[in-house]
Structures are given as structure tokens and as C-alpha cells.
Short mmCIF file of C-alpha atoms and ligand atoms in Angstrom, two decimals:
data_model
loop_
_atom_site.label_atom_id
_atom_site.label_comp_id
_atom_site.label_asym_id
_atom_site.label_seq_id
_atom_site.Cartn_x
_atom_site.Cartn_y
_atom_site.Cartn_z
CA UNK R 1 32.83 60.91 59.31
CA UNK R 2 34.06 58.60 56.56
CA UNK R 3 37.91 57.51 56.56
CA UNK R 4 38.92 56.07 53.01
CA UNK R 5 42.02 54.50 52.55
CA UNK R 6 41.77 54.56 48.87
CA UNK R 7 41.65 58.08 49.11
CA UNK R 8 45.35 58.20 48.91
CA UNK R 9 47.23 58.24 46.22
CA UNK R 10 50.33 56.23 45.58
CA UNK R 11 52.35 58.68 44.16
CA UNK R 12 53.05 62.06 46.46
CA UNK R 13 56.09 63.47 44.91
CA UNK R 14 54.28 65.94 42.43
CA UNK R 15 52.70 68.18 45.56
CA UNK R 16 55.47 70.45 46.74
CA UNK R 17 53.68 71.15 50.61
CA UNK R 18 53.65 74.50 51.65
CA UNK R 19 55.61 75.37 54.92
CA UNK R 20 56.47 71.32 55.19
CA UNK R 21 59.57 68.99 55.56
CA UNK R 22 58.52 67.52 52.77
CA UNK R 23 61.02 64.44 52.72
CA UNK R 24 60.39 63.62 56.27
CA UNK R 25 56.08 63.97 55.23
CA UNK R 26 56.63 61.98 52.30
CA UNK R 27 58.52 59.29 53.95
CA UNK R 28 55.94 58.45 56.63
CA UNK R 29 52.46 60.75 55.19
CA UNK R 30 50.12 62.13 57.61
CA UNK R 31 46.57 62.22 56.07
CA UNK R 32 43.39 63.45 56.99
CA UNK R 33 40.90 62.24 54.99
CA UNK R 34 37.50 63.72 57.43
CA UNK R 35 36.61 66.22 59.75
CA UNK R 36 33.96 67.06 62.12
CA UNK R 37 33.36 69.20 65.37
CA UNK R 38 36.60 68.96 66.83
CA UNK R 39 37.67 66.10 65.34
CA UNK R 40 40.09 65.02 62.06
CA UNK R 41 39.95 61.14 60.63
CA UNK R 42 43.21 60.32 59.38
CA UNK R 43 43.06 58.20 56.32
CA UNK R 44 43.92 54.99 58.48
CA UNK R 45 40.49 55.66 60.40
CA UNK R 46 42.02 57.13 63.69
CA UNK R 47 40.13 60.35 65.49
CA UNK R 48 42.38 63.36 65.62
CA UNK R 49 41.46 66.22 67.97
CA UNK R 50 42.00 69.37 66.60
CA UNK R 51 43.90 70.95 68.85
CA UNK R 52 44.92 73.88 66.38
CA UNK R 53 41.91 74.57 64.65
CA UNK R 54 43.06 73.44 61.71
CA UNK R 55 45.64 76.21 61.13
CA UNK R 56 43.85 78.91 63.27
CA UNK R 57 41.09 78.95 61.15
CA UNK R 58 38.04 76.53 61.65
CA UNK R 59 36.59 78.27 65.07
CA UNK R 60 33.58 76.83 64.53
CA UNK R 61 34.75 73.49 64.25
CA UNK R 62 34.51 71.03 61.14
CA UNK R 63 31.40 70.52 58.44
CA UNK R 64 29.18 72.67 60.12
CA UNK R 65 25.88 72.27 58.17
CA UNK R 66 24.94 75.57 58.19
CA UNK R 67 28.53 76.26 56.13
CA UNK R 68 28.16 73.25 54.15
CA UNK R 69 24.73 74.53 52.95
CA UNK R 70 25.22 77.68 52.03
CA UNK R 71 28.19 77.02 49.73
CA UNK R 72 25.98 73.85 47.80
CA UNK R 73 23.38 77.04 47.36
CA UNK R 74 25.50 79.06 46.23
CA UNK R 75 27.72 77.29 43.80
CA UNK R 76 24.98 76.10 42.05
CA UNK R 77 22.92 79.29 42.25
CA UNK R 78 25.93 82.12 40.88
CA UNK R 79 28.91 80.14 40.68
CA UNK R 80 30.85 82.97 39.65
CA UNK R 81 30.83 87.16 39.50
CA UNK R 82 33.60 89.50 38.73
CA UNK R 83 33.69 92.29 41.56
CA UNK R 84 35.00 95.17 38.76
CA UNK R 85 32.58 97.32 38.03
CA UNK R 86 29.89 95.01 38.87
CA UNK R 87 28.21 93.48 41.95
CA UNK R 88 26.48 90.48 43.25
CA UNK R 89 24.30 90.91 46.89
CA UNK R 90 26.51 88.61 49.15
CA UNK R 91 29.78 90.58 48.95
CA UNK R 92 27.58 93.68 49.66
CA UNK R 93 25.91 91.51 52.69
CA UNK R 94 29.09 90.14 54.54
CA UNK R 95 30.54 93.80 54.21
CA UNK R 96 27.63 94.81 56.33
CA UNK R 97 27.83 92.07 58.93
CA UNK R 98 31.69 92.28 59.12
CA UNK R 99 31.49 96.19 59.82
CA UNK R 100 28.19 95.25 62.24
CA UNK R 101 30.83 92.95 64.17
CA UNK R 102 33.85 94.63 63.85
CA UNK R 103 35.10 97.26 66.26
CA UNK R 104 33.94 100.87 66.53
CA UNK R 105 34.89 102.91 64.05
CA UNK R 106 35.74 99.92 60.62
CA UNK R 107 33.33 101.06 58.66
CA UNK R 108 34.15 99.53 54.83
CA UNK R 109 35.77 96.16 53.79
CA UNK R 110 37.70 95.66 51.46
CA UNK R 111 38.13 91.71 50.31
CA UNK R 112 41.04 89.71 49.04
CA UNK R 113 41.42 86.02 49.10
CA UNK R 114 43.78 85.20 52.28
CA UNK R 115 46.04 86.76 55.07
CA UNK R 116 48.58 87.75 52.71
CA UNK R 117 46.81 89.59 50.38
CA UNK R 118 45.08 90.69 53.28
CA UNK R 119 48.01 92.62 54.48
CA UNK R 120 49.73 93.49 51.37
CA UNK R 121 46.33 95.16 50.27
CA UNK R 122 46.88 96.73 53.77
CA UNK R 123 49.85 98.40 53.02
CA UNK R 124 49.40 99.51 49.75
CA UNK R 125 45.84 101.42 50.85
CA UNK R 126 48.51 103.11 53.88
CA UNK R 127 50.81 104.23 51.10
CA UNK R 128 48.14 105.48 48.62
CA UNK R 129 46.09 106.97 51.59
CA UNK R 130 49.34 108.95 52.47
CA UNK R 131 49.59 110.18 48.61
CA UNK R 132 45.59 110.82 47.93
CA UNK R 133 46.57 113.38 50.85
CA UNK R 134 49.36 114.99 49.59
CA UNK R 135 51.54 113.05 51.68
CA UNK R 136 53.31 111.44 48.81
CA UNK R 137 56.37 111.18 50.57
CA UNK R 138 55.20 108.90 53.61
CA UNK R 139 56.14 105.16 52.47
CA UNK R 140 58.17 103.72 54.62
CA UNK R 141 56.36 100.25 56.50
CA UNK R 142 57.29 99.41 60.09
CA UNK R 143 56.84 96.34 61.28
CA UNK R 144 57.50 94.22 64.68
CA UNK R 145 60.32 91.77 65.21
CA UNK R 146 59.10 88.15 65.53
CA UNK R 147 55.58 89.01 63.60
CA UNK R 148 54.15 87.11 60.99
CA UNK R 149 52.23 89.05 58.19
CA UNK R 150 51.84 85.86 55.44
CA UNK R 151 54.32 84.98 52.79
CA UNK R 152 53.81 88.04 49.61
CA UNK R 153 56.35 90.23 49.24
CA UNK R 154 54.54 93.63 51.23
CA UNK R 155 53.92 90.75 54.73
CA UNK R 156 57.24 89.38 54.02
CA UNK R 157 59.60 92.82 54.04
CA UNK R 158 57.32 93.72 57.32
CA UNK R 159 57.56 90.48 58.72
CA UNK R 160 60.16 90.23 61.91
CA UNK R 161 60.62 86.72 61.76
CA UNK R 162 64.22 85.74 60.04
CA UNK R 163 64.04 82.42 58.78
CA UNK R 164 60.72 83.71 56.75
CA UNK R 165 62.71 86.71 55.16
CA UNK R 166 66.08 85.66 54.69
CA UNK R 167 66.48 83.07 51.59
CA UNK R 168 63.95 85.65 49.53
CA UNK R 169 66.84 88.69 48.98
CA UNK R 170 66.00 92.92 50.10
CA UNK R 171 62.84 92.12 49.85
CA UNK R 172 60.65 95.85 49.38
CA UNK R 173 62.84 99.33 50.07
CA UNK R 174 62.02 101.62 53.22
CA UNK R 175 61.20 98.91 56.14
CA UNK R 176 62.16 99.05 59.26
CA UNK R 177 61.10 97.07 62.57
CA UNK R 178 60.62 97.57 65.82
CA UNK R 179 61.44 95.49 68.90
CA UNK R 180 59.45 92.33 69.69
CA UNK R 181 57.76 91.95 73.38
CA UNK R 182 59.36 88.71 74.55
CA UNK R 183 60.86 88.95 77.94
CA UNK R 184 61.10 85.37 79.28
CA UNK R 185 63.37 86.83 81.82
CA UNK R 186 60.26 88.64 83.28
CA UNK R 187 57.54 87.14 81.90
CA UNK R 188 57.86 83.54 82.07
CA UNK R 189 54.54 81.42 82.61
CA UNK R 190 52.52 84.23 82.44
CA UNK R 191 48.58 84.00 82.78
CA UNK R 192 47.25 86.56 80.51
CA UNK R 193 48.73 89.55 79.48
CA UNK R 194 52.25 90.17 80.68
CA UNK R 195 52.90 92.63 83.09
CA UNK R 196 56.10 93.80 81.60
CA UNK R 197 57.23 95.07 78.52
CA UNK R 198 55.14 98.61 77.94
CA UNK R 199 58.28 100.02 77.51
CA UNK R 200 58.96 98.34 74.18
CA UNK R 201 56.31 100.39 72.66
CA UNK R 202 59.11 103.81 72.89
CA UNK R 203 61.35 101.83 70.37
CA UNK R 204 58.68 103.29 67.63
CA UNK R 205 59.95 106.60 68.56
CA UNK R 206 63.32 105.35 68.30
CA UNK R 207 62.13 104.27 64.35
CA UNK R 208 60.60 107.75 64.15
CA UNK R 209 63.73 109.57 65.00
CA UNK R 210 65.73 107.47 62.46
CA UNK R 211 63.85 108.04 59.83
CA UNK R 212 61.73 110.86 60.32
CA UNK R 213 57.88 110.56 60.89
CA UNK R 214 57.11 112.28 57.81
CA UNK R 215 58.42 109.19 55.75
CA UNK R 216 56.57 106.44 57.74
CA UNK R 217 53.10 105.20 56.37
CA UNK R 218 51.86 102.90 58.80
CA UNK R 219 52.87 100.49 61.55
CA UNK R 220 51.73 97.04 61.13
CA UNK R 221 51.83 94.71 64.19
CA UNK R 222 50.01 91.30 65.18
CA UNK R 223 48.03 92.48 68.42
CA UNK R 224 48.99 88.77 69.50
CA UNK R 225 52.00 87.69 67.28
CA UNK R 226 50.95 84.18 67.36
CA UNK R 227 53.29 81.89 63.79
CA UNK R 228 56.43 83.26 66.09
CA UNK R 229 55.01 81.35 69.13
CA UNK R 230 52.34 83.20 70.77
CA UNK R 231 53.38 86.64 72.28
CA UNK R 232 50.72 88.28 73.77
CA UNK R 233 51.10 92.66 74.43
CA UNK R 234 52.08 93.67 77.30
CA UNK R 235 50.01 95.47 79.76
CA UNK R 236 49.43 98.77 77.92
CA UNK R 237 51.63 98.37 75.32
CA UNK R 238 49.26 98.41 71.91
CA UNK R 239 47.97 101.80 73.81
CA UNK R 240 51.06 103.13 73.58
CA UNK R 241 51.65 102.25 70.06
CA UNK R 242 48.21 103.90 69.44
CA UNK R 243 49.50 106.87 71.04
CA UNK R 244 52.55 107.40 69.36
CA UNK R 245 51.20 106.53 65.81
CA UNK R 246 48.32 109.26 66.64
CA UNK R 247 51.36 111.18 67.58
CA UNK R 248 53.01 111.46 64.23
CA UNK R 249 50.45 110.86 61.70
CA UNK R 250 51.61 107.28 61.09
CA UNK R 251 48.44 104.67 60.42
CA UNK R 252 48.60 101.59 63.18
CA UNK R 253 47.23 98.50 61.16
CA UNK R 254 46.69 95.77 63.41
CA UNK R 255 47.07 92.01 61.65
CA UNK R 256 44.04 90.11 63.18
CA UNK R 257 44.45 87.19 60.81
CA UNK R 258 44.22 84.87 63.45
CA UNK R 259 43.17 87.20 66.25
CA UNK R 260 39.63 88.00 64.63
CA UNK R 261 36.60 85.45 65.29
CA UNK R 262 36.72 84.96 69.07
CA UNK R 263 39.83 83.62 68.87
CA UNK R 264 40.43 85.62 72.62
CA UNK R 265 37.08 85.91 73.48
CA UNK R 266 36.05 88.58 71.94
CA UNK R 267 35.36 89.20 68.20
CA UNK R 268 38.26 91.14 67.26
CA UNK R 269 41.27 91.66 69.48
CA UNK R 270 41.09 95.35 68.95
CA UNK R 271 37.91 95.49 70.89
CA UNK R 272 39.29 93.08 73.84
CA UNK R 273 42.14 95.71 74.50
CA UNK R 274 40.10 98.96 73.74
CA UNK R 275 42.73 100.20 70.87
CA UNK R 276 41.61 101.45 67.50
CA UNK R 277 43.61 100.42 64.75
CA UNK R 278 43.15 102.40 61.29
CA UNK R 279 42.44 99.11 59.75
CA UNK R 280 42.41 95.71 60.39
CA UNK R 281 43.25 92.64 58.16
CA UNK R 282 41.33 89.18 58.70
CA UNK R 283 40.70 86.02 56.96
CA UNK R 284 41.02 82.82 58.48
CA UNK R 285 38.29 82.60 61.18
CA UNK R 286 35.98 84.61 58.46
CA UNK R 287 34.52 81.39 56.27
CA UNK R 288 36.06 78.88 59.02
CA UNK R 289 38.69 78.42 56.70
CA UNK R 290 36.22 76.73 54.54
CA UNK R 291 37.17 78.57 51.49
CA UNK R 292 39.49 80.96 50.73
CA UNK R 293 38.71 84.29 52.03
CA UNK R 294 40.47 87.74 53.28
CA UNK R 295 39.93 91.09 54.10
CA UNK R 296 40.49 94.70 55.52
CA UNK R 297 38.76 96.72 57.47
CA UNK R 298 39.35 100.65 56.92
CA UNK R 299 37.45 103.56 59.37
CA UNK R 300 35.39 105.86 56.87
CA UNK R 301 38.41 108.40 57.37
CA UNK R 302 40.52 106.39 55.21
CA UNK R 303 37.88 105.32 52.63
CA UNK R 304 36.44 108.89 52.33
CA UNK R 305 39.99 109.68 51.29
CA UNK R 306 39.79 108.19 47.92
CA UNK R 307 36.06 109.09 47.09
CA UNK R 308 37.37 112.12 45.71
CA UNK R 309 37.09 112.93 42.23
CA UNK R 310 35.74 112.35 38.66
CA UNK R 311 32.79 109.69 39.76
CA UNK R 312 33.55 107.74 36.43
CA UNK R 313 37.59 107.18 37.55
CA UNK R 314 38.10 104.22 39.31
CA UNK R 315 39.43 105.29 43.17
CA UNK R 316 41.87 102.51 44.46
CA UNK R 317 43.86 100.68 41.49
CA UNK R 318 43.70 97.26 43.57
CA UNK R 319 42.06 94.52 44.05
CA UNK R 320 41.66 90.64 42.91
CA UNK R 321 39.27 88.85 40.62
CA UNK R 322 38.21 86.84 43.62
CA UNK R 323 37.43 89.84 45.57
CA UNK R 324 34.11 89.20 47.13
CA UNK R 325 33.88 86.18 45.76
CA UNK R 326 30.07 84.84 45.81
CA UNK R 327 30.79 81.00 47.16
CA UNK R 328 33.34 82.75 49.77
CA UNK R 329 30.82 85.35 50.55
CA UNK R 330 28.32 82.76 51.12
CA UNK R 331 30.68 80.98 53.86
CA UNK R 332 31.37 83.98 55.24
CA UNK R 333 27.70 84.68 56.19
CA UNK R 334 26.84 81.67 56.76
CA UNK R 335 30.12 81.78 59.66
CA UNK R 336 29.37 84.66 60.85
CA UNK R 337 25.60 83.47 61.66
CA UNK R 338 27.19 80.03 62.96
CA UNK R 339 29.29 82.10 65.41
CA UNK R 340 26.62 84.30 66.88
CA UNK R 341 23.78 81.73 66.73
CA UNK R 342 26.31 79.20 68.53
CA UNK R 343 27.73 81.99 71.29
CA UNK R 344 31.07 80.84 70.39
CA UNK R 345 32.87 83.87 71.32
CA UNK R 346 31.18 83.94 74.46
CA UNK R 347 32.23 80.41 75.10
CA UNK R 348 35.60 81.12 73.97
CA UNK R 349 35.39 83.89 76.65
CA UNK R 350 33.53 81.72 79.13
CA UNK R 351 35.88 78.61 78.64
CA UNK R 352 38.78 80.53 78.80
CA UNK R 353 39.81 80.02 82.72
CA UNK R 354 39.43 76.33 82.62
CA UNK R 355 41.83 76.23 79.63
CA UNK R 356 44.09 78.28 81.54
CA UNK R 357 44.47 76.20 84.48
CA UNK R 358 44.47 73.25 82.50
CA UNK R 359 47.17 73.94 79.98
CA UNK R 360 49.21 75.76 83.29
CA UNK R 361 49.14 72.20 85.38
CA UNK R 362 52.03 71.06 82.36
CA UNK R 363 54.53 73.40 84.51
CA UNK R 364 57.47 71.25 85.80
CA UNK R 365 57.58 68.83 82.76
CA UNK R 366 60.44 68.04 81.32
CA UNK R 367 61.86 70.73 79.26
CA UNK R 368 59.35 73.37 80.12
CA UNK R 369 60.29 76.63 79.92
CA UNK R 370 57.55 78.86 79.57
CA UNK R 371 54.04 77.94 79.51
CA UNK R 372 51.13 81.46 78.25
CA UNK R 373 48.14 81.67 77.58
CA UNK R 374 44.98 83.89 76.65
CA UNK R 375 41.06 83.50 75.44
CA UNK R 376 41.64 80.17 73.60
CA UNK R 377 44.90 80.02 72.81
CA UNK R 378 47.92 78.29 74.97
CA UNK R 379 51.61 77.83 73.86
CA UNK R 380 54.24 75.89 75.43
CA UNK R 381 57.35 76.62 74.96
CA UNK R 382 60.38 74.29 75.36
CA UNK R 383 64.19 74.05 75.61
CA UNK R 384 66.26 73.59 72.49
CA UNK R 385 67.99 70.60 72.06
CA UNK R 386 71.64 72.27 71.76
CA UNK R 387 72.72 72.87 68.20
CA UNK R 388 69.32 71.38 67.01
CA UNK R 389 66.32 73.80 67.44
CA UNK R 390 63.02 72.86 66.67
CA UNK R 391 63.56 69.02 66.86
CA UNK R 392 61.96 68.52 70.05
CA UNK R 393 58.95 70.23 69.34
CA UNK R 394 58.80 68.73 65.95
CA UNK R 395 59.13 65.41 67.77
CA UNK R 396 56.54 66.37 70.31
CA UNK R 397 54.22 67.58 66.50
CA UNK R 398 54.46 63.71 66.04
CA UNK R 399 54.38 61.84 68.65
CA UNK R 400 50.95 63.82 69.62
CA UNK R 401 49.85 62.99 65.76
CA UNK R 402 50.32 59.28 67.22
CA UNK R 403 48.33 60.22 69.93
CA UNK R 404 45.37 61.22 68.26
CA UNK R 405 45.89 65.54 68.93
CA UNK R 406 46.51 67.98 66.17
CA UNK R 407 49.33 70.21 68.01
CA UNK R 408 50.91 73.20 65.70
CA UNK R 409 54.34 73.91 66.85
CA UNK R 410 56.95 76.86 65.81
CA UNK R 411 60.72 76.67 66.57
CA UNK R 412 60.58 74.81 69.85
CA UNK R 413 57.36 76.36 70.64
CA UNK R 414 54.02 74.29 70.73
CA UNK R 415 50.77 76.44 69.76
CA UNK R 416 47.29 75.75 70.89
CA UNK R 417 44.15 77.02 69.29
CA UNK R 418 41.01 74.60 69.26
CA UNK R 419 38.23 75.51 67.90
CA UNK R 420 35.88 77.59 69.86
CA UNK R 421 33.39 75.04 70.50
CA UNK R 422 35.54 73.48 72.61
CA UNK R 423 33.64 71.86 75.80
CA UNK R 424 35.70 71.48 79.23
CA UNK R 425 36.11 67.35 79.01
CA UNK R 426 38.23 68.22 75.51
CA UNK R 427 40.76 70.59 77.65
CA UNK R 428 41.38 67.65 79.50
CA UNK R 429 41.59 64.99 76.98
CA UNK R 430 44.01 67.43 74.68
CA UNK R 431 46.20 68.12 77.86
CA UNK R 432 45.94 64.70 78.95
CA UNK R 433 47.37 63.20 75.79
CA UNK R 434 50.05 66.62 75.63
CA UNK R 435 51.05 65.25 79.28
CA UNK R 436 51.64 61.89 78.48
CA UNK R 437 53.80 63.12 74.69
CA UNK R 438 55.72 65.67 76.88
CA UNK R 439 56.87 63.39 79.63
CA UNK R 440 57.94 60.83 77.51
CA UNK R 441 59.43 63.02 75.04
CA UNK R 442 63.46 61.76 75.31
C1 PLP X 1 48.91 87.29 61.52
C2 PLP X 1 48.90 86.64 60.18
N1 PLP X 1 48.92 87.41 59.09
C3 PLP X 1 48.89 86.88 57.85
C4 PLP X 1 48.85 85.51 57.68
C5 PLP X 1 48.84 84.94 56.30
O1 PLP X 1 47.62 84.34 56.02
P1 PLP X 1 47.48 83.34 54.78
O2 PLP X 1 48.26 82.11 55.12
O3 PLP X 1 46.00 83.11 54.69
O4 PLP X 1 48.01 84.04 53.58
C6 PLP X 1 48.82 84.67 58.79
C7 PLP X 1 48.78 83.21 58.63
O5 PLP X 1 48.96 82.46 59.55
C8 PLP X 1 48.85 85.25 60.08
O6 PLP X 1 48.86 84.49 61.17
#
């Protein structure tokens, strides 16, 4: 890993940094220059470990060859190929392996070029799904409180998470959302999923009676809602949701954006809990956030829909010019193979109870208030300073950055998700370091 200090440029006004205090960053810049495994070099030569995967997305850890080779083969091999009514083999391939990998049932794959086009293609397949079966009038999108669906306008009118909707105005017509599943009351320090809470599934009914099931396209929900601060479902609860969606004729899309790729364990949350979603939108975890790449996951129910039809006509009027794209594609399979050749779901699964009793032992700190946890992801959640939230964990985000650990926090919430190569000395070297940042945190 090289560090270069030269590598940073004098001048950092012109970048306007996405989701970022960008005065405070500006004023004293935190720069990562390297990566590798589960380490970040910051441009000052200090190790980082990455204790967030870089932002949920590099489970296989930094510069994996493997990765690294296949996009230098590729970009010099076919740079470039439209995906409009033309193909080249590796968008073809990675459809395959996705569907081999993905849960029962997802059958086609449709790509876009991050989370958020991820979802919004999502939503508009629900809607046009709806219409191609003369079920025009089904449009409405239900969301969840407190979920995150990215930052276009579609995951952004079904996203439950107020300080993400409310500067952009009404956002799209005919959304509604459902209650979230956080019940510190009951739930607090939880190992797993929480035992209560199954009963905040009914409050789609509620949504139903409102507005009448014959309106409602889909239901959209994070199986884990993890930007808002990790929530994990309730015993029984994405069942439920199953159930009633089945119920009424209402597609359940579950948002696996940062659920998919072993991130619990498995490959897909969907298959970990034994629910199947109508389709399922991923991106992330699906290049190892090497380069830019989304997509969605339909059963052959809802693709079959559309092949209907003149066979000239184009069926879906959607889709992006890096749709497929071959140098994505390429990382994709070249990911894919790094997971399964490396077992890292399985060691996600297998390392799983270790992190839990690890990242429990922080119970009793100061300013603990909740502490959950599942597969390979942890969140800690902490009191408020009063009248300023989010300072302490932003001041916990930096004082670990001093420390040498990547942390990811969200309102006073602090969000762990290494990557799944993780070995059991990092657990204790990450939670070590989070020990010593939390109890000297005032
Ligand atoms: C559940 C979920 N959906 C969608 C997105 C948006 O993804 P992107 O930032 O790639 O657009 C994210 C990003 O964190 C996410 O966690």
C-alpha cells in the first residue's frame, strides 16, 4: 500500500462532498490515499481499519487481485457497449450468476448503475407491471418509516427518514408509509432479531384500508433498514408483510442494497429469513463497490408480464446507457467468484458469534443506550447530547479516525460493517480502539 502526500491537492473547495459537513472536512481533510484487505492508508501514511466496509460495499475487502484483473482485461479488451438493442457476453454472464445466487424464485436482472437507480427502476417496473395487467390504476408506493432507499426522487418519496425528504418539496404523488420497527423500550441490546415488534407489520393493513388495496403497487422496505441506524425485523415480521402483500395483490420489493453479499451471512437477506420478495434491488456488495454497479432482481412472473406483444416493440421503456456495463460486469464476476472461492459468506456466518459478543462487551459505557447486532453488522447507539443530536457520534466518527478505525455513524448511532474477511484478532482490535474512543468520549 502506497501513501502519497502529494496526492493531495491544495485547493478542495471545487468538490462539493456528497452527504458531508463539508466546512468542518475542509477545515481539517480526512484522506485516504490506499487500501487493502481491511485496511485504508490515509494520505499522512497511517493504517485505517475499515470498520464500515467502505460504505457497506467492499465485502471482500480492498484491491483484491482477482477484481483488479478483470477490470485491466476488460477496459482494454471492450471498453465500452451500449446495452439497447445490442449485447456484449458479460452482462449476459453476471445475469446468470446473480440469478444462480440469488434466492428461489429471481429469475431475470435487470441492471442500473447504483442503489438509487436500483430502486427507482424498482418502482417504476411495480407500476408498469400493475398497468401491462390491466391494473392501471394501482400506483400508489408504500414505504417504511426510518428506511433508506438512495437519494432519486422514486427512493426519496418512499424513503421514511425526514431529514433525507424534507428540504427537497412533495416529492412524487400517492406515497404513503408505514410504521418503523424500533422499540428501544422492548428491544434494547438485543442479540439478533428482536423478539418484539411483529405487530408492526398490521399497520400495512391500516395503509390498505386508507387507501384502498386496489391503488397500491408495491411495498418497498429494507429487510434490515441499516442508513437509519441498523433496525433489524422483528421475529416474524417480513412474514407478515409477505402475507398481507400476497393478501391484496400488492408487490413486496425488498431493498437489499446493503443486505445482499453476505452481509448477514447469507447471500441475500431474503434467503436468511425464508421470505420471497417480488424483486429485489442490490448494488453495493455486487462489484465490491469497485465500480459503479446496480440492479434488480424480478421472479419470471413479473418479467413474463411484459414479453407480451409485437416482438419488434421494445417491452419496458427504461433503462440507462450504463446498463450492463462491460468494465462493471467484469467486477461483478470477478466478485462474485472472489466471494464463493473465498467462503466469505460462510465466514461472515461463521464469524458472526464472536462479533456478537465482542461488540456486546461495550454495554455499560458511557452513554450507551442500545447496543444490536446481526451476521456482520453491529450498531451502537448513544444518548443525544440535549439540543445537539448527532454531535457525539460525530465526535466519536473522529476521534476513532484518530485512532486508526473507519466507524460510519447516523444521528447518534454508530454503524459497523467490516468487510467479510474479517478474522477474529480484527473484532478485537476494532472494539478495542471503539472502547478506548467511547470511554473517553466527554
Ligand atoms: C438500502 C439502500 N438503498 C439504496 C441505497 C442507495 O444506494 P446508492 O448510494 O448506491 O445510490 C442505499 C445506500 O446506502 C441503501 O443502503
Amino acid at each position: 500500500m502506497a501513501s502519497d502526500r502529494s496526492a493531495v491537492p491544495n485547493d478542495l473547495s471545487a468538490f462539493w462532498m456528497p452527504f458531508t459537513a463539508n466546512r468542518q472536512f475542509k477545515k481539517a481533510p480526512r484522506m485516504l490515499v490506499s487500501a487493502e484487505g481491511m485496511y485504508y492508508k490515509t494520505a499522512d501514511g497511517r493504517e485505517v481499519l475499515d470498520g464500515t466496509a467502505g460504505l457497506w460495499c467492499c465485502n471482500a475487502g480492498h484491491s483484491k487481485p482477482k477484481i483488479i484483473e478483470a477490470v485491466r482485461k476488460q477496459v482494454a479488451e471492450l471498453d465500452y457497449a451500449p446495452a439497447f438493442q445490442i449485447g456484449h457476453p458479460n452482462a449476459f454472464e453476471l445475469a446468470n450468476r446473480l440469478v444462480d445466487m440469488a434466492p428461489e424464485g429471481m429469475e431475470h436482472v435487470f441492471f442500473a448503475n447504483s442503489g438509487s437507480e436500483s430502486v427507482d427502476t424498482a418502482l417504476k417496473i411495480a407500476i408498469a407491471y400493475h398497468r401491462a395487467r390491466g391494473e392501471g390504476q394501482r400506483t400508489r408506493l408504500i414505504g417504511r418509516e426510518r428506511d433508506y432507499h438512495g437519494v432519486n426522487f422514486g427512493g426519496t418519496s418512499v424513503c421514511g427518514i425526514g431529514i433525507d425528504r424534507l428540504f427537497f418539496g412533495p416529492l412524487l404523488p400517492g406515497t404513503d408509509h408505514i410504521r418503523d420497527t424500533h422499540m428501544p423500550e422492548k428491544n434494547a441490546f438485543t442479540r439478533g432479531q428482536p423478539e418484539h415488534g411483529v405487530e408492526r407489520a398490521e399497520d400495512m393493513e391500516r395503509l390498505i384500508s386508507l387507501h384502498g388495496a386496489d391503488t397500491i403497487a408495491a411495498l418497498i422496505v429494507e429487510p434490515m433498514a441499516g442508513s437509519t441506524g441498523v433496525l433489524f425485523p422483528p421475529k416474524g415480521y417480513l412474514q407478515r408483510l409477505r402475507e398481507i402483500c400476497t393478501k391484496h395483490g400488492i408487490l413486496l420489493i425488498f431493498d437489499e442494497v446493503i443486505t445482499g453479499f453476505g452481509r448477514l451471512g447469507a447471500s441475500f437477506a431474503a434467503e436468511l429469513f425464508g421470505v420471497k420478495p417480488d424483486m429485489i434491488t442490490c448494488a453495493k456488495g455486487l462489484t465490491n463497490g469497485t465500480i459503479p454497479m446496480g440492479a434488480v432482481l424480478t421472479t419470471a412472473d413479473m418479467y413474463d408480464t411484459f414479453m407480451t406483444g409485437p416482438e419488434h416493440m421494445i417491452e419496458l421503456f427504461h433503462g440507462y446507457t450504463y446498463s450492463g456495463n462491460p468494465i462493471a460486469s467484469a467486477a461483478g464476476l470477478a466478485t462474485l467468484e472472489t466471494y464463493r472461492e473465498e467462503g466469505l459468506f460462510e465466514n461472515a456466518a461463521a464469524l458472526a458469534p464472536y462479533w456478537e459478543d465482542a461488540l456486546h462487551s461495550l454495554k455499560g459505557l458511557p452513554h450507551v443506550i442500545d447496543i444490536r447486532n446481526m451476521g456482520l453488522i453491529g450498531a451502537i447507539e448513544l444518548e443525544p447530547i440535549p439540543g445537539e443530536p448527532t454531535k457525539r457520534a460525530f465526535t466519536a466518527f473522529l476521534k476513532a479516525f484518530e485512532k486508526g478505525l473507519l466507524i460510519r455513524t447516523t444521528g447518534d448511532i454508530i454503524a459497523l460493517s467490516p468487510p467479510l474477511l474479517i478474522t477474529k484478532a480484527q473484532p478485537d482490535k476494532l472494539f478495542g480502539k471503539l472502547r478506548h474512543v467511547l470511554t473517553n468520549l466527554d
